[in-house]
mmCIF file of C-alpha atoms in Angstrom:
data_model
loop_
_atom_site.group_PDB
_atom_site.id
_atom_site.type_symbol
_atom_site.label_atom_id
_atom_site.label_comp_id
_atom_site.label_asym_id
_atom_site.label_seq_id
_atom_site.Cartn_x
_atom_site.Cartn_y
_atom_site.Cartn_z
ATOM 1 C CA MET A 1 68.309 112.064 110.513
ATOM 2 C CA ASN A 2 69.243 108.367 110.580
ATOM 3 C CA THR A 3 71.566 107.926 113.539
ATOM 4 C CA PRO A 4 74.192 105.153 113.424
ATOM 5 C CA THR A 5 74.081 102.482 116.106
ATOM 6 C CA SER A 6 77.556 101.068 115.427
ATOM 7 C CA LEU A 7 81.067 102.443 115.019
ATOM 8 C CA LYS A 8 83.997 100.700 113.364
ATOM 9 C CA VAL A 9 87.077 102.200 114.986
ATOM 10 C CA ASP A 10 90.552 101.882 113.489
ATOM 11 C CA LEU A 11 92.818 102.501 116.477
ATOM 12 C CA ILE A 12 96.107 102.332 114.575
ATOM 13 C CA ASN A 13 97.208 101.954 110.951
ATOM 14 C CA ASP A 14 99.953 99.470 111.695
ATOM 15 C CA CYS A 15 100.106 95.684 111.619
ATOM 16 C CA ASN A 16 102.650 93.017 112.503
ATOM 17 C CA GLU A 17 101.447 90.757 109.670
ATOM 18 C CA ARG A 18 101.563 91.099 105.895
ATOM 19 C CA CYS A 19 98.647 88.988 104.667
ATOM 20 C CA SER A 20 99.085 88.396 100.940
ATOM 21 C CA PHE A 21 95.459 89.305 100.152
ATOM 22 C CA CYS A 22 95.200 92.324 102.492
ATOM 23 C CA PRO A 23 94.194 95.605 100.802
ATOM 24 C CA TYR A 24 96.350 97.529 103.278
ATOM 25 C CA TYR A 25 99.544 95.472 103.659
ATOM 26 C CA GLY A 26 99.372 92.841 100.895
ATOM 27 C CA ALA A 27 99.513 93.038 97.096
ATOM 28 C CA GLU A 28 98.951 96.657 96.046
ATOM 29 C CA GLY A 29 98.691 97.543 99.749
ATOM 30 C CA ARG A 30 97.433 101.050 100.455
ATOM 31 C CA VAL A 31 99.325 101.472 103.756
ATOM 32 C CA ILE A 32 102.512 99.470 103.236
ATOM 33 C CA ASN A 33 103.513 98.035 99.872
ATOM 34 C CA GLU A 34 106.694 96.001 99.323
ATOM 35 C CA GLY A 35 108.024 97.243 102.663
ATOM 36 C CA LEU A 36 107.445 100.922 101.823
ATOM 37 C CA ARG A 37 105.022 102.851 104.036
ATOM 38 C CA LEU A 38 102.737 104.933 101.824
ATOM 39 C CA ILE A 39 100.644 106.544 104.561
ATOM 40 C CA PRO A 40 102.065 108.116 107.760
ATOM 41 C CA LYS A 41 101.567 106.044 110.905
ATOM 42 C CA THR A 42 98.694 107.429 112.977
ATOM 43 C CA VAL A 43 96.870 106.430 116.171
ATOM 44 C CA LEU A 44 93.689 107.600 117.851
ATOM 45 C CA ASP A 45 94.778 108.874 121.259
ATOM 46 C CA LEU A 46 92.910 108.239 124.489
ATOM 47 C CA PRO A 47 91.679 111.854 125.036
ATOM 48 C CA LEU A 48 90.108 111.919 121.551
ATOM 49 C CA LEU A 49 88.514 108.500 122.076
ATOM 50 C CA THR A 50 87.179 109.611 125.447
ATOM 51 C CA ARG A 51 85.462 112.596 123.808
ATOM 52 C CA LEU A 52 84.120 110.337 121.081
ATOM 53 C CA PHE A 53 82.666 107.798 123.522
ATOM 54 C CA GLU A 54 81.076 110.558 125.593
ATOM 55 C CA ASP A 55 79.616 112.139 122.460
ATOM 56 C CA VAL A 56 77.849 108.979 121.249
ATOM 57 C CA GLN A 57 77.037 107.353 124.598
ATOM 58 C CA GLY A 58 73.374 106.385 124.705
ATOM 59 C CA VAL A 59 73.086 106.511 120.905
ATOM 60 C CA VAL A 60 75.702 104.108 119.554
ATOM 61 C CA ARG A 61 75.388 100.608 121.003
ATOM 62 C CA ARG A 62 78.284 98.695 119.452
ATOM 63 C CA ILE A 63 81.926 99.501 118.763
ATOM 64 C CA LYS A 64 84.044 97.281 116.517
ATOM 65 C CA PHE A 65 87.810 97.568 116.765
ATOM 66 C CA SER A 66 89.047 96.750 113.288
ATOM 67 C CA GLY A 67 90.245 98.461 110.131
ATOM 68 C CA GLN A 68 93.594 99.266 108.533
ATOM 69 C CA GLY A 69 95.656 97.855 111.389
ATOM 70 C CA GLU A 70 95.885 95.443 114.311
ATOM 71 C CA ALA A 71 93.996 97.195 117.112
ATOM 72 C CA SER A 72 95.899 95.438 119.901
ATOM 73 C CA LEU A 73 99.151 97.112 118.786
ATOM 74 C CA HIS A 74 97.814 100.447 120.070
ATOM 75 C CA PRO A 75 99.966 101.372 123.103
ATOM 76 C CA GLN A 76 96.814 102.040 125.181
ATOM 77 C CA PHE A 77 94.713 99.161 123.869
ATOM 78 C CA ARG A 78 93.853 97.806 127.324
ATOM 79 C CA GLU A 79 92.842 101.200 128.672
ATOM 80 C CA ILE A 80 90.688 101.868 125.601
ATOM 81 C CA ILE A 81 88.654 98.658 125.794
ATOM 82 C CA ALA A 82 88.255 99.095 129.556
ATOM 83 C CA LEU A 83 86.965 102.662 129.089
ATOM 84 C CA ALA A 84 84.557 101.762 126.294
ATOM 85 C CA HIS A 85 83.184 98.815 128.260
ATOM 86 C CA SER A 86 82.746 100.911 131.421
ATOM 87 C CA MET A 87 80.641 103.368 129.382
ATOM 88 C CA GLY A 88 78.224 100.639 128.338
ATOM 89 C CA PHE A 89 79.310 99.901 124.768
ATOM 90 C CA ASP A 90 79.048 96.387 123.351
ATOM 91 C CA LEU A 91 82.546 95.636 122.058
ATOM 92 C CA LYS A 92 83.723 93.485 119.156
ATOM 93 C CA LEU A 93 87.360 92.850 118.284
ATOM 94 C CA ILE A 94 88.669 91.594 114.946
ATOM 95 C CA THR A 95 92.295 90.566 115.442
ATOM 96 C CA ASN A 96 95.088 88.443 114.028
ATOM 97 C CA GLY A 97 95.439 86.930 117.493
ATOM 98 C CA THR A 98 99.200 87.300 117.847
ATOM 99 C CA THR A 99 98.986 89.497 120.964
ATOM 100 C CA LEU A 100 96.174 87.644 122.716
ATOM 101 C CA LYS A 101 98.508 85.810 125.089
ATOM 102 C CA ARG A 102 99.321 89.056 126.894
ATOM 103 C CA ASN A 103 95.900 90.645 126.383
ATOM 104 C CA ALA A 104 93.544 87.693 126.951
ATOM 105 C CA ALA A 105 92.474 88.624 130.486
ATOM 106 C CA ASP A 106 91.641 92.207 129.485
ATOM 107 C CA VAL A 107 89.782 91.077 126.369
ATOM 108 C CA GLN A 108 87.781 88.579 128.425
ATOM 109 C CA ALA A 109 86.882 91.302 130.903
ATOM 110 C CA HIS A 110 85.750 93.932 128.409
ATOM 111 C CA VAL A 111 85.036 92.501 124.941
ATOM 112 C CA ARG A 112 81.992 90.357 124.168
ATOM 113 C CA ASP A 113 82.740 89.202 120.609
ATOM 114 C CA VAL A 114 86.133 88.237 119.130
ATOM 115 C CA SER A 115 87.038 87.115 115.606
ATOM 116 C CA VAL A 116 90.537 85.771 115.008
ATOM 117 C CA SER A 117 91.954 85.554 111.483
ATOM 118 C CA ILE A 118 93.224 82.077 110.567
ATOM 119 C CA HIS A 119 93.978 81.428 106.881
ATOM 120 C CA GLY A 120 95.641 78.041 106.958
ATOM 121 C CA VAL A 121 97.129 75.501 109.337
ATOM 122 C CA GLY A 122 100.608 75.805 110.825
ATOM 123 C CA GLU A 123 103.337 77.065 108.509
ATOM 124 C CA VAL A 124 100.854 77.621 105.678
ATOM 125 C CA HIS A 125 99.118 80.303 107.748
ATOM 126 C CA ASP A 126 102.487 81.791 108.709
ATOM 127 C CA GLN A 127 103.508 82.045 105.054
ATOM 128 C CA ILE A 128 100.223 83.671 104.032
ATOM 129 C CA VAL A 129 100.430 86.299 106.794
ATOM 130 C CA GLY A 130 104.184 86.784 106.522
ATOM 131 C CA LEU A 131 104.969 86.145 110.184
ATOM 132 C CA ARG A 132 106.716 83.090 111.588
ATOM 133 C CA GLY A 133 104.930 81.579 114.574
ATOM 134 C CA ALA A 134 101.712 83.516 113.927
ATOM 135 C CA PHE A 135 99.531 80.389 113.802
ATOM 136 C CA ASP A 136 100.713 79.049 117.148
ATOM 137 C CA LYS A 137 100.308 82.467 118.798
ATOM 138 C CA ALA A 138 96.770 82.863 117.447
ATOM 139 C CA MET A 139 95.714 79.376 118.514
ATOM 140 C CA THR A 140 97.159 79.921 121.988
ATOM 141 C CA GLY A 141 95.177 83.145 122.199
ATOM 142 C CA LEU A 142 91.972 81.433 121.096
ATOM 143 C CA ASP A 143 92.416 78.817 123.831
ATOM 144 C CA LEU A 144 93.048 81.473 126.488
ATOM 145 C CA LEU A 145 89.905 83.412 125.556
ATOM 146 C CA ARG A 146 87.804 80.299 126.153
ATOM 147 C CA GLU A 147 89.366 79.319 129.502
ATOM 148 C CA GLY A 148 88.637 80.207 133.110
ATOM 149 C CA GLU A 149 85.794 82.059 134.792
ATOM 150 C CA GLY A 150 85.821 84.804 132.154
ATOM 151 C CA ALA A 151 85.596 82.416 129.208
ATOM 152 C CA LEU A 152 84.033 84.099 126.180
ATOM 153 C CA GLU A 153 81.224 82.452 124.249
ATOM 154 C CA GLU A 154 81.387 84.651 121.136
ATOM 155 C CA VAL A 155 84.770 83.571 119.783
ATOM 156 C CA ARG A 156 85.387 82.383 116.233
ATOM 157 C CA MET A 157 87.983 81.960 113.522
ATOM 158 C CA VAL A 158 87.623 83.813 110.219
ATOM 159 C CA PHE A 159 89.182 82.442 107.050
ATOM 160 C CA VAL A 160 89.548 84.390 103.793
ATOM 161 C CA ILE A 161 89.196 82.113 100.754
ATOM 162 C CA THR A 162 91.788 82.751 98.051
ATOM 163 C CA ALA A 163 93.152 80.677 95.195
ATOM 164 C CA THR A 164 96.265 79.933 97.267
ATOM 165 C CA ASN A 165 94.580 78.429 100.339
ATOM 166 C CA LEU A 166 91.691 76.414 98.891
ATOM 167 C CA ASP A 167 93.496 73.202 99.863
ATOM 168 C CA GLN A 168 93.530 74.341 103.508
ATOM 169 C CA ILE A 169 89.768 74.506 103.946
ATOM 170 C CA SER A 170 89.201 70.861 104.856
ATOM 171 C CA SER A 171 91.962 71.118 107.479
ATOM 172 C CA ILE A 172 90.434 74.290 108.922
ATOM 173 C CA MET A 173 87.004 72.646 109.167
ATOM 174 C CA ALA A 174 88.605 69.686 110.960
ATOM 175 C CA LEU A 175 90.446 72.059 113.299
ATOM 176 C CA SER A 176 87.197 73.892 114.036
ATOM 177 C CA LYS A 177 85.467 70.667 115.015
ATOM 178 C CA GLU A 178 88.418 69.438 117.051
ATOM 179 C CA LYS A 179 88.732 72.678 119.044
ATOM 180 C CA GLY A 180 85.024 73.456 119.202
ATOM 181 C CA ILE A 181 85.660 76.912 117.714
ATOM 182 C CA PRO A 182 83.338 78.099 114.918
ATOM 183 C CA VAL A 183 84.832 79.336 111.668
ATOM 184 C CA ILE A 184 83.296 81.657 109.074
ATOM 185 C CA PHE A 185 84.624 81.574 105.515
ATOM 186 C CA TYR A 186 84.864 84.952 103.779
ATOM 187 C CA LEU A 187 85.693 85.662 100.157
ATOM 188 C CA ASP A 188 88.721 87.530 98.889
ATOM 189 C CA PHE A 189 87.364 91.045 98.318
ATOM 190 C CA LEU A 190 90.096 91.920 95.790
ATOM 191 C CA PRO A 191 90.264 88.790 93.613
ATOM 192 C CA GLY A 192 91.350 90.780 90.570
ATOM 193 C CA LEU A 193 94.675 91.593 92.248
ATOM 194 C CA HIS A 194 95.504 88.028 93.190
ATOM 195 C CA ALA A 195 95.950 84.605 91.598
ATOM 196 C CA PRO A 196 92.899 83.642 89.488
ATOM 197 C CA MET A 197 90.388 81.451 91.292
ATOM 198 C CA PRO A 198 89.810 78.005 89.698
ATOM 199 C CA LEU A 199 86.035 78.379 89.600
ATOM 200 C CA ASP A 200 85.018 74.731 89.219
ATOM 201 C CA ARG A 201 87.065 73.797 92.233
ATOM 202 C CA PHE A 202 85.777 76.872 94.035
ATOM 203 C CA ARG A 203 82.141 75.849 93.458
ATOM 204 C CA GLN A 204 82.854 72.356 94.746
ATOM 205 C CA THR A 205 84.618 73.736 97.814
ATOM 206 C CA ILE A 206 81.715 76.052 98.659
ATOM 207 C CA GLU A 207 79.309 73.115 98.486
ATOM 208 C CA GLU A 208 81.590 71.085 100.764
ATOM 209 C CA ILE A 209 81.778 73.926 103.281
ATOM 210 C CA ARG A 210 78.015 74.300 103.414
ATOM 211 C CA SER A 211 77.382 70.556 103.480
ATOM 212 C CA ALA A 212 79.613 70.360 106.552
ATOM 213 C CA GLY A 213 77.460 72.978 108.289
ATOM 214 C CA PHE A 214 79.805 75.948 108.040
ATOM 215 C CA THR A 215 78.991 79.513 106.959
ATOM 216 C CA VAL A 216 80.199 81.331 103.861
ATOM 217 C CA SER A 217 79.945 85.121 103.737
ATOM 218 C CA PRO A 218 78.374 86.722 101.817
ATOM 219 C CA ASN A 219 75.599 84.138 102.078
ATOM 220 C CA LEU A 220 74.722 83.918 98.371
ATOM 221 C CA PRO A 221 74.011 81.077 95.920
ATOM 222 C CA VAL A 222 77.150 79.363 94.672
ATOM 223 C CA GLU A 223 76.860 80.831 91.161
ATOM 224 C CA GLU A 224 76.640 84.338 92.601
ATOM 225 C CA LEU A 225 79.753 83.597 94.643
ATOM 226 C CA ALA A 226 81.510 82.412 91.479
ATOM 227 C CA ARG A 227 80.613 85.736 89.827
ATOM 228 C CA PHE A 228 81.935 87.493 92.935
ATOM 229 C CA MET A 229 85.316 85.761 92.480
ATOM 230 C CA SER A 230 85.496 86.381 88.718
ATOM 231 C CA PRO A 231 87.249 89.317 86.976
ATOM 232 C CA GLY A 232 85.384 92.606 86.666
ATOM 233 C CA SER A 233 83.171 94.452 89.120
ATOM 234 C CA TYR A 234 80.437 92.769 91.138
ATOM 235 C CA VAL A 235 77.442 94.378 92.798
ATOM 236 C CA LEU A 236 74.408 92.326 93.739
ATOM 237 C CA GLN A 237 71.594 94.139 91.957
ATOM 238 C CA PRO A 238 69.174 95.065 93.191
ATOM 239 C CA HIS A 239 69.829 94.921 96.908
ATOM 240 C CA ASP A 240 68.776 96.934 99.896
ATOM 241 C CA CYS A 241 71.553 98.797 101.701
ATOM 242 C CA ASP A 242 71.046 99.900 105.292
ATOM 243 C CA HIS A 243 74.645 99.493 106.438
ATOM 244 C CA VAL A 244 75.481 103.071 105.456
ATOM 245 C CA GLU A 245 72.811 104.292 107.870
ATOM 246 C CA LYS A 246 73.662 102.015 110.777
ATOM 247 C CA GLU A 247 77.443 102.333 110.932
ATOM 248 C CA LEU A 248 80.230 104.891 110.632
ATOM 249 C CA GLU A 249 83.935 104.139 110.304
ATOM 250 C CA ILE A 250 86.717 106.093 111.971
ATOM 251 C CA ASP A 251 90.198 106.119 110.480
ATOM 252 C CA SER A 252 93.229 106.216 112.776
ATOM 253 C CA ASN A 253 93.833 109.783 111.540
ATOM 254 C CA GLY A 254 90.376 110.855 112.767
ATOM 255 C CA ASP A 255 88.579 110.848 109.406
ATOM 256 C CA VAL A 256 84.959 109.673 109.533
ATOM 257 C CA TYR A 257 83.347 107.888 106.583
ATOM 258 C CA VAL A 258 81.393 104.758 105.706
ATOM 259 C CA CYS A 259 82.297 102.191 103.060
ATOM 260 C CA ARG A 260 83.825 104.155 100.163
ATOM 261 C CA SER A 261 82.124 107.475 100.841
ATOM 262 C CA GLU A 262 83.923 110.797 100.818
ATOM 263 C CA ILE A 263 85.282 111.961 104.163
ATOM 264 C CA MET A 264 82.390 113.275 106.243
ATOM 265 C CA GLY A 265 84.550 115.059 108.802
ATOM 266 C CA ASN A 266 87.511 114.645 111.120
ATOM 267 C CA LEU A 267 87.310 114.110 114.882
ATOM 268 C CA HIS A 268 90.319 116.355 115.446
ATOM 269 C CA GLN A 269 88.258 119.223 114.053
ATOM 270 C CA GLU A 270 84.639 118.554 115.051
ATOM 271 C CA SER A 271 82.474 116.308 117.194
ATOM 272 C CA MET A 272 80.980 113.038 116.047
ATOM 273 C CA ARG A 273 77.492 114.434 116.653
ATOM 274 C CA SER A 274 78.111 117.295 114.221
ATOM 275 C CA ILE A 275 79.472 114.848 111.623
ATOM 276 C CA ILE A 276 76.442 112.573 112.033
ATOM 277 C CA GLU A 277 74.111 115.526 111.498
ATOM 278 C CA GLY A 278 76.257 117.150 108.809
ATOM 279 C CA THR A 279 75.437 117.817 105.177
ATOM 280 C CA THR A 280 78.116 115.483 103.777
ATOM 281 C CA ARG A 281 76.625 112.418 105.464
ATOM 282 C CA ARG A 282 73.094 113.489 104.632
ATOM 283 C CA ARG A 283 74.023 113.923 100.970
ATOM 284 C CA PHE A 284 75.692 110.496 100.805
ATOM 285 C CA LEU A 285 72.701 108.722 102.357
ATOM 286 C CA THR A 286 70.410 110.424 99.845
ATOM 287 C CA VAL A 287 72.567 109.238 96.926
ATOM 288 C CA ILE A 288 72.558 105.637 98.175
ATOM 289 C CA GLU A 289 68.802 105.724 98.725
ATOM 290 C CA GLN A 290 68.225 107.016 95.196
ATOM 291 C CA GLU A 291 70.607 104.508 93.614
ATOM 292 C CA THR A 292 69.088 101.598 95.527
ATOM 293 C CA HIS A 293 65.730 102.221 93.869
ATOM 294 C CA SER A 294 67.023 103.280 90.449
ATOM 295 C CA GLU A 295 67.074 101.136 87.310
ATOM 296 C CA CYS A 296 70.879 101.142 87.248
ATOM 297 C CA GLY A 297 71.240 100.199 90.911
ATOM 298 C CA LEU A 298 74.135 100.960 93.210
ATOM 299 C CA ASP A 299 77.347 102.498 91.911
ATOM 300 C CA LYS A 300 79.951 99.871 91.009
ATOM 301 C CA LYS A 301 82.855 101.971 92.261
ATOM 302 C CA LEU A 302 81.232 102.565 95.650
ATOM 303 C CA CYS A 303 79.741 99.124 96.160
ATOM 304 C CA ASP A 304 81.973 96.663 94.294
ATOM 305 C CA ARG A 305 82.128 93.420 96.302
ATOM 306 C CA CYS A 306 80.480 94.983 99.326
ATOM 307 C CA CYS A 307 80.804 92.664 102.317
ATOM 308 C CA TYR A 308 77.419 93.872 103.570
ATOM 309 C CA GLN A 309 75.403 92.709 100.550
ATOM 310 C CA HIS A 310 71.813 92.284 101.698
ATOM 311 C CA PRO A 311 69.176 89.880 100.354
ATOM 312 C CA LEU A 312 67.630 90.734 97.012
ATOM 313 C CA LEU A 313 64.814 93.243 97.069
ATOM 314 C CA LYS A 314 61.427 91.755 96.341
#
């Protein structure tokens, strides 16, 4: 059985921002849409997380705190990262940065790798994320993470490219150089739900980003990226997929899955070890393996705009 080496843990399905492009809280949001909560608020409690960490200790190496909510809003966030770090896990945090001022010392002490979402400069960012003052709070947090004896080296900004913030990219690159903080540019993974991307301008912008020495993810030729941002489904065919073997995702309600798989089990009902070794996961891995090497390739519903697209198979 292929054992995962990484867990993506969604501590809480709540967020203090409403990013316009977010699949959970933005247009057609699956958690909150137009102010209406569609899914009950859930959190992974400390006793359950303790059992989980004990169950996978020595097998799983990395834990990423990210998902359908802002991890730092969990009422026991500091205790959780301290526990996971004390048990030897390599920790990564993906955050909107608004709580870093109060959590910076704990993050420095326990987390190795931090990505902070920045989608524009100043009020433009605030408008995109739906929270006044969010930009200043995030930038203050970024500065704090890189100060003092516990200064972190693996700190970066992440910027999601949409049709509405293309004109912010040059300013973000300038900010990155001024502050000495790397930035990675990601693509909008639900372009069909948002304003159409002006593709000629998009191609030019991608070339400018790369010419300036910055990274675009997924790292594909510009014409492939244009296809990615166009209407309809997009799956890079053929491509090799090992992400489904290496990582499992844990919802704040305890459900375990990976990518868009069916639910493989729930941590309130069984151990992570039993889920890893279970028939549901084994069946899903077999399907992906078969599709990877089939003439039709990977399923468009499962793998549309996968953010883990791997290089083309030879």
